[in-house]
Coordinates of C-alpha atoms in Angstrom, one line a residue:
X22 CA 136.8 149.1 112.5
X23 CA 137.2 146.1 110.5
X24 CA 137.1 143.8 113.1
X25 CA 133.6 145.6 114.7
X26 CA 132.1 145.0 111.2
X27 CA 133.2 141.1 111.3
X28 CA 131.7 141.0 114.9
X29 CA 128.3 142.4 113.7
X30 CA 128.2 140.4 110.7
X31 CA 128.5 137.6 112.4
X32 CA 125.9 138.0 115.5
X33 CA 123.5 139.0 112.6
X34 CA 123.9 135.9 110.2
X35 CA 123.4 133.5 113.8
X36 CA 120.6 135.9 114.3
X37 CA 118.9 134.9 111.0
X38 CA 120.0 131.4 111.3
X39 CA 118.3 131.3 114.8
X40 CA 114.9 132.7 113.1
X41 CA 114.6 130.4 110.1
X42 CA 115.5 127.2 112.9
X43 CA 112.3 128.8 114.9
X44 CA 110.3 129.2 111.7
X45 CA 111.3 125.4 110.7
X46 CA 110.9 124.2 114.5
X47 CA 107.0 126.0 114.4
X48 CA 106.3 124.7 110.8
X49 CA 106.7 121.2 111.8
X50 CA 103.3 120.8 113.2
X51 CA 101.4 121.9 110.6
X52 CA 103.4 119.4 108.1
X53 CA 103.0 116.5 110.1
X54 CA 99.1 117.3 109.9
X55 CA 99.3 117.5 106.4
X56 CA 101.2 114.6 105.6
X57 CA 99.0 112.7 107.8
X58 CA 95.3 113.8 106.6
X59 CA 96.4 115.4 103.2
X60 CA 98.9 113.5 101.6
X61 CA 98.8 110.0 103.3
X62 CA 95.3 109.4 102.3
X63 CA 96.2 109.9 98.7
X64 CA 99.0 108.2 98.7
X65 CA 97.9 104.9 100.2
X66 CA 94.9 104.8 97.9
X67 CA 97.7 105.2 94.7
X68 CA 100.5 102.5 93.6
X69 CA 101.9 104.9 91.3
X70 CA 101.6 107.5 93.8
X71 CA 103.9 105.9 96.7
X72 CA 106.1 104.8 94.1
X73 CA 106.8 108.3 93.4
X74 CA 107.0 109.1 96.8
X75 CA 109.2 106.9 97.7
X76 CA 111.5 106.9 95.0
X77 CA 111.7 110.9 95.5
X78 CA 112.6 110.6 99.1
X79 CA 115.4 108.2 98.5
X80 CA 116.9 110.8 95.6
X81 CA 116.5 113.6 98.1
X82 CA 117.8 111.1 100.9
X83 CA 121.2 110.1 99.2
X84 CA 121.9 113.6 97.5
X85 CA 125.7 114.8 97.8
X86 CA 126.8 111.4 99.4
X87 CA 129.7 109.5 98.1
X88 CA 129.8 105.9 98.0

C-alpha cells in the first residue's frame, strides 16, 4: 500500500510540474510583448531606469552561486 501511495505521489507531482512548464511555455509570448512595447520604451527613455534594470538582473542572475 505504501509503495502504491509513493507511485501516485509521484505521477501527480510530474503532473503538476508538467502544467506549470505549459503555463510558463504559453506565458512567454505575452512577456516578450510586454517587455518589448511596455517596458523597453520606458526603459530606454530612463538612465536611472536601466540602471535599475540592469543592476536587478545581474542580482537575480548570480543568486545562489559560489565563486
Amino acid at each position: 500500500m505504501h509503495s502504491l501511495w509513493l507511485s501516485l505521489r509521484q505521477i501527480l507531482s510530474h503532473g503538476v510540474v508538467t502544467l506549470l512548464a505549459i503555463a510558463v511555455a504559453f506565458s512567454l509570448p505575452q512577456a516578450a510583448s510586454y517587455i518589448l512595447n511596455q517596458w523597453w520604451p520606458r526603459v530606454e527613455g530612463d538612465a536611472n531606469l536601466l540602471l535599475a534594470t540592469e543592476l536587478g538582473l545581474a542580482s537575480v542572475g548570480t543568486t545562489g552561486r559560489k565563486w
